Amino acid sequence: MTKKECPSCAMEVDDRDHHCPICGYEFTDTHNSWLKWVALLLALLFLLYL
Ligand SMILES: [Zn+2]
């Protein structure tokens, strides 16, 4: 079972949890995938300009 740290209360919670059981902070998966796409796009641009 993987754990992640809650950015709101800094407690370790289950990675599959969508809400922090301690403070109720909402983990947004969409934000993570958005970052992944930006990283991918930047990597592609970087390769094109080499
Ligand atoms: Zn929390």
PDB file of N, CA and C and ligand atoms in Angstrom:
ATOM      1  N   MET A   1       0.848  -1.213   0.000  1.00  0.00           N
ATOM      2  CA  MET A   1       0.000   0.000   0.000  1.00  0.00           C
ATOM      3  C   MET A   1       0.874   1.249   0.000  1.00  0.00           C
ATOM      4  N   THR A   2       0.681   2.094  -0.967  1.00  0.00           N
ATOM      5  CA  THR A   2       1.467   3.313  -1.038  1.00  0.00           C
ATOM      6  C   THR A   2       0.801   4.446  -0.260  1.00  0.00           C
ATOM      7  N   LYS A   3       1.662   5.302   0.259  1.00  0.00           N
ATOM      8  CA  LYS A   3       1.169   6.435   1.046  1.00  0.00           C
ATOM      9  C   LYS A   3       1.617   7.735   0.403  1.00  0.00           C
ATOM     10  N   LYS A   4       0.809   8.750   0.610  1.00  0.00           N
ATOM     11  CA  LYS A   4       1.204  10.068   0.135  1.00  0.00           C
ATOM     12  C   LYS A   4       0.993  11.067   1.267  1.00  0.00           C
ATOM     13  N   GLU A   5       1.712  12.161   1.183  1.00  0.00           N
ATOM     14  CA  GLU A   5       1.591  13.164   2.240  1.00  0.00           C
ATOM     15  C   GLU A   5       0.544  14.197   1.871  1.00  0.00           C
ATOM     16  N   CYS A   6      -0.329  14.469   2.815  1.00  0.00           N
ATOM     17  CA  CYS A   6      -1.353  15.488   2.593  1.00  0.00           C
ATOM     18  C   CYS A   6      -0.695  16.871   2.616  1.00  0.00           C
ATOM     19  N   PRO A   7      -0.869  17.667   1.555  1.00  0.00           N
ATOM     20  CA  PRO A   7      -0.239  18.992   1.515  1.00  0.00           C
ATOM     21  C   PRO A   7      -0.866  19.976   2.496  1.00  0.00           C
ATOM     22  N   SER A   8      -2.025  19.620   3.012  1.00  0.00           N
ATOM     23  CA  SER A   8      -2.725  20.517   3.926  1.00  0.00           C
ATOM     24  C   SER A   8      -2.319  20.303   5.380  1.00  0.00           C
ATOM     25  N   CYS A   9      -2.308  19.021   5.826  1.00  0.00           N
ATOM     26  CA  CYS A   9      -2.013  18.751   7.236  1.00  0.00           C
ATOM     27  C   CYS A   9      -0.737  17.945   7.416  1.00  0.00           C
ATOM     28  N   ALA A  10      -0.064  17.582   6.293  1.00  0.00           N
ATOM     29  CA  ALA A  10       1.214  16.865   6.323  1.00  0.00           C
ATOM     30  C   ALA A  10       1.120  15.490   6.966  1.00  0.00           C
ATOM     31  N   MET A  11      -0.072  14.898   6.946  1.00  0.00           N
ATOM     32  CA  MET A  11      -0.233  13.541   7.456  1.00  0.00           C
ATOM     33  C   MET A  11      -0.130  12.553   6.303  1.00  0.00           C
ATOM     34  N   GLU A  12       0.345  11.318   6.601  1.00  0.00           N
ATOM     35  CA  GLU A  12       0.444  10.296   5.577  1.00  0.00           C
ATOM     36  C   GLU A  12      -0.902   9.614   5.406  1.00  0.00           C
ATOM     37  N   VAL A  13      -1.409   9.646   4.173  1.00  0.00           N
ATOM     38  CA  VAL A  13      -2.701   9.023   3.890  1.00  0.00           C
ATOM     39  C   VAL A  13      -2.553   8.030   2.746  1.00  0.00           C
ATOM     40  N   ASP A  14      -3.542   7.153   2.603  1.00  0.00           N
ATOM     41  CA  ASP A  14      -3.554   6.160   1.537  1.00  0.00           C
ATOM     42  C   ASP A  14      -3.528   6.858   0.180  1.00  0.00           C
ATOM     43  N   ASP A  15      -2.671   6.347  -0.710  1.00  0.00           N
ATOM     44  CA  ASP A  15      -2.502   6.963  -2.025  1.00  0.00           C
ATOM     45  C   ASP A  15      -3.782   6.922  -2.862  1.00  0.00           C
ATOM     46  N   ARG A  16      -4.649   5.930  -2.583  1.00  0.00           N
ATOM     47  CA  ARG A  16      -5.873   5.796  -3.365  1.00  0.00           C
ATOM     48  C   ARG A  16      -6.988   6.704  -2.853  1.00  0.00           C
ATOM     49  N   ASP A  17      -6.781   7.289  -1.674  1.00  0.00           N
ATOM     50  CA  ASP A  17      -7.801   8.171  -1.111  1.00  0.00           C
ATOM     51  C   ASP A  17      -7.924   9.448  -1.927  1.00  0.00           C
ATOM     52  N   HIS A  18      -9.159   9.863  -2.152  1.00  0.00           N
ATOM     53  CA  HIS A  18      -9.390  11.108  -2.884  1.00  0.00           C
ATOM     54  C   HIS A  18      -9.543  12.290  -1.935  1.00  0.00           C
ATOM     55  N   HIS A  19      -9.818  11.951  -0.663  1.00  0.00           N
ATOM     56  CA  HIS A  19      -9.929  12.985   0.351  1.00  0.00           C
ATOM     57  C   HIS A  19      -9.047  12.610   1.529  1.00  0.00           C
ATOM     58  N   CYS A  20      -8.453  13.595   2.151  1.00  0.00           N
ATOM     59  CA  CYS A  20      -7.674  13.343   3.363  1.00  0.00           C
ATOM     60  C   CYS A  20      -8.646  13.016   4.494  1.00  0.00           C
ATOM     61  N   PRO A  21      -8.467  11.825   5.151  1.00  0.00           N
ATOM     62  CA  PRO A  21      -9.389  11.450   6.228  1.00  0.00           C
ATOM     63  C   PRO A  21      -9.216  12.301   7.484  1.00  0.00           C
ATOM     64  N   ILE A  22      -8.119  13.009   7.576  1.00  0.00           N
ATOM     65  CA  ILE A  22      -7.861  13.822   8.770  1.00  0.00           C
ATOM     66  C   ILE A  22      -8.430  15.233   8.622  1.00  0.00           C
ATOM     67  N   CYS A  23      -8.069  15.936   7.533  1.00  0.00           N
ATOM     68  CA  CYS A  23      -8.500  17.326   7.410  1.00  0.00           C
ATOM     69  C   CYS A  23      -9.520  17.536   6.286  1.00  0.00           C
ATOM     70  N   GLY A  24      -9.738  16.473   5.471  1.00  0.00           N
ATOM     71  CA  GLY A  24     -10.729  16.587   4.415  1.00  0.00           C
ATOM     72  C   GLY A  24     -10.209  17.235   3.138  1.00  0.00           C
ATOM     73  N   TYR A  25      -8.898  17.400   3.047  1.00  0.00           N
ATOM     74  CA  TYR A  25      -8.300  17.993   1.846  1.00  0.00           C
ATOM     75  C   TYR A  25      -8.581  17.119   0.629  1.00  0.00           C
ATOM     76  N   GLU A  26      -8.952  17.743  -0.480  1.00  0.00           N
ATOM     77  CA  GLU A  26      -9.287  16.997  -1.681  1.00  0.00           C
ATOM     78  C   GLU A  26      -8.073  16.881  -2.595  1.00  0.00           C
ATOM     79  N   PHE A  27      -7.687  15.650  -2.882  1.00  0.00           N
ATOM     80  CA  PHE A  27      -6.573  15.414  -3.805  1.00  0.00           C
ATOM     81  C   PHE A  27      -7.111  15.396  -5.222  1.00  0.00           C
ATOM     82  N   THR A  28      -6.590  16.243  -6.057  1.00  0.00           N
ATOM     83  CA  THR A  28      -7.094  16.339  -7.420  1.00  0.00           C
ATOM     84  C   THR A  28      -6.167  15.612  -8.388  1.00  0.00           C
ATOM     85  N   ASP A  29      -6.688  14.490  -8.920  1.00  0.00           N
ATOM     86  CA  ASP A  29      -5.922  13.718  -9.899  1.00  0.00           C
ATOM     87  C   ASP A  29      -5.801  14.475 -11.213  1.00  0.00           C
ATOM     88  N   THR A  30      -6.787  15.290 -11.519  1.00  0.00           N
ATOM     89  CA  THR A  30      -6.776  16.045 -12.766  1.00  0.00           C
ATOM     90  C   THR A  30      -5.583  16.999 -12.804  1.00  0.00           C
ATOM     91  N   HIS A  31      -5.244  17.525 -11.633  1.00  0.00           N
ATOM     92  CA  HIS A  31      -4.107  18.428 -11.546  1.00  0.00           C
ATOM     93  C   HIS A  31      -2.823  17.686 -11.903  1.00  0.00           C
ATOM     94  N   ASN A  32      -2.715  16.437 -11.405  1.00  0.00           N
ATOM     95  CA  ASN A  32      -1.530  15.636 -11.679  1.00  0.00           C
ATOM     96  C   ASN A  32      -1.399  15.315 -13.160  1.00  0.00           C
ATOM     97  N   SER A  33      -2.519  14.928 -13.797  1.00  0.00           N
ATOM     98  CA  SER A  33      -2.460  14.577 -15.213  1.00  0.00           C
ATOM     99  C   SER A  33      -2.176  15.824 -16.060  1.00  0.00           C
ATOM    100  N   TRP A  34      -2.671  16.972 -15.586  1.00  0.00           N
ATOM    101  CA  TRP A  34      -2.406  18.231 -16.286  1.00  0.00           C
ATOM    102  C   TRP A  34      -0.910  18.515 -16.282  1.00  0.00           C
ATOM    103  N   LEU A  35      -0.281  18.311 -15.127  1.00  0.00           N
ATOM    104  CA  LEU A  35       1.165  18.520 -15.008  1.00  0.00           C
ATOM    105  C   LEU A  35       1.927  17.554 -15.902  1.00  0.00           C
ATOM    106  N   LYS A  36       1.408  16.317 -16.000  1.00  0.00           N
ATOM    107  CA  LYS A  36       2.055  15.312 -16.839  1.00  0.00           C
ATOM    108  C   LYS A  36       2.045  15.751 -18.299  1.00  0.00           C
ATOM    109  N   TRP A  37       0.901  16.298 -18.758  1.00  0.00           N
ATOM    110  CA  TRP A  37       0.786  16.746 -20.142  1.00  0.00           C
ATOM    111  C   TRP A  37       1.718  17.924 -20.416  1.00  0.00           C
ATOM    112  N   VAL A  38       1.823  18.850 -19.471  1.00  0.00           N
ATOM    113  CA  VAL A  38       2.708  20.000 -19.629  1.00  0.00           C
ATOM    114  C   VAL A  38       4.161  19.536 -19.709  1.00  0.00           C
ATOM    115  N   ALA A  39       4.521  18.591 -18.850  1.00  0.00           N
ATOM    116  CA  ALA A  39       5.875  18.054 -18.844  1.00  0.00           C
ATOM    117  C   ALA A  39       6.183  17.367 -20.173  1.00  0.00           C
ATOM    118  N   LEU A  40       5.186  16.628 -20.679  1.00  0.00           N
ATOM    119  CA  LEU A  40       5.345  15.922 -21.953  1.00  0.00           C
ATOM    120  C   LEU A  40       5.528  16.915 -23.100  1.00  0.00           C
ATOM    121  N   LEU A  41       4.723  17.971 -23.082  1.00  0.00           N
ATOM    122  CA  LEU A  41       4.773  19.005 -24.112  1.00  0.00           C
ATOM    123  C   LEU A  41       6.126  19.723 -24.087  1.00  0.00           C
ATOM    124  N   LEU A  42       6.596  20.051 -22.901  1.00  0.00           N
ATOM    125  CA  LEU A  42       7.890  20.715 -22.751  1.00  0.00           C
ATOM    126  C   LEU A  42       9.025  19.810 -23.231  1.00  0.00           C
ATOM    127  N   ALA A  43       8.914  18.527 -22.941  1.00  0.00           N
ATOM    128  CA  ALA A  43       9.914  17.560 -23.384  1.00  0.00           C
ATOM    129  C   ALA A  43       9.948  17.490 -24.906  1.00  0.00           C
ATOM    130  N   LEU A  44       8.756  17.506 -25.538  1.00  0.00           N
ATOM    131  CA  LEU A  44       8.656  17.472 -26.998  1.00  0.00           C
ATOM    132  C   LEU A  44       9.267  18.731 -27.610  1.00  0.00           C
ATOM    133  N   LEU A  45       8.948  19.898 -27.045  1.00  0.00           N
ATOM    134  CA  LEU A  45       9.502  21.165 -27.531  1.00  0.00           C
ATOM    135  C   LEU A  45      11.030  21.167 -27.404  1.00  0.00           C
ATOM    136  N   PHE A  46      11.489  20.640 -26.280  1.00  0.00           N
ATOM    137  CA  PHE A  46      12.919  20.569 -26.022  1.00  0.00           C
ATOM    138  C   PHE A  46      13.605  19.706 -27.099  1.00  0.00           C
ATOM    139  N   LEU A  47      12.983  18.581 -27.429  1.00  0.00           N
ATOM    140  CA  LEU A  47      13.540  17.683 -28.444  1.00  0.00           C
ATOM    141  C   LEU A  47      13.531  18.328 -29.831  1.00  0.00           C
ATOM    142  N   LEU A  48      12.487  19.102 -30.133  1.00  0.00           N
ATOM    143  CA  LEU A  48      12.363  19.759 -31.438  1.00  0.00           C
ATOM    144  C   LEU A  48      13.435  20.824 -31.632  1.00  0.00           C
ATOM    145  N   TYR A  49      13.808  21.484 -30.549  1.00  0.00           N
ATOM    146  CA  TYR A  49      14.785  22.579 -30.644  1.00  0.00           C
ATOM    147  C   TYR A  49      16.227  22.125 -30.467  1.00  0.00           C
ATOM    148  N   LEU A  50      16.432  20.824 -30.353  1.00  0.00           N
ATOM    149  CA  LEU A  50      17.807  20.341 -30.224  1.00  0.00           C
ATOM    150  C   LEU A  50      18.558  20.430 -31.562  1.00  0.00           C
TER     151      LEU A  50
HETATM  152 ZN    ZN B   1      -4.933  16.375   5.505  1.00  0.00          ZN
END
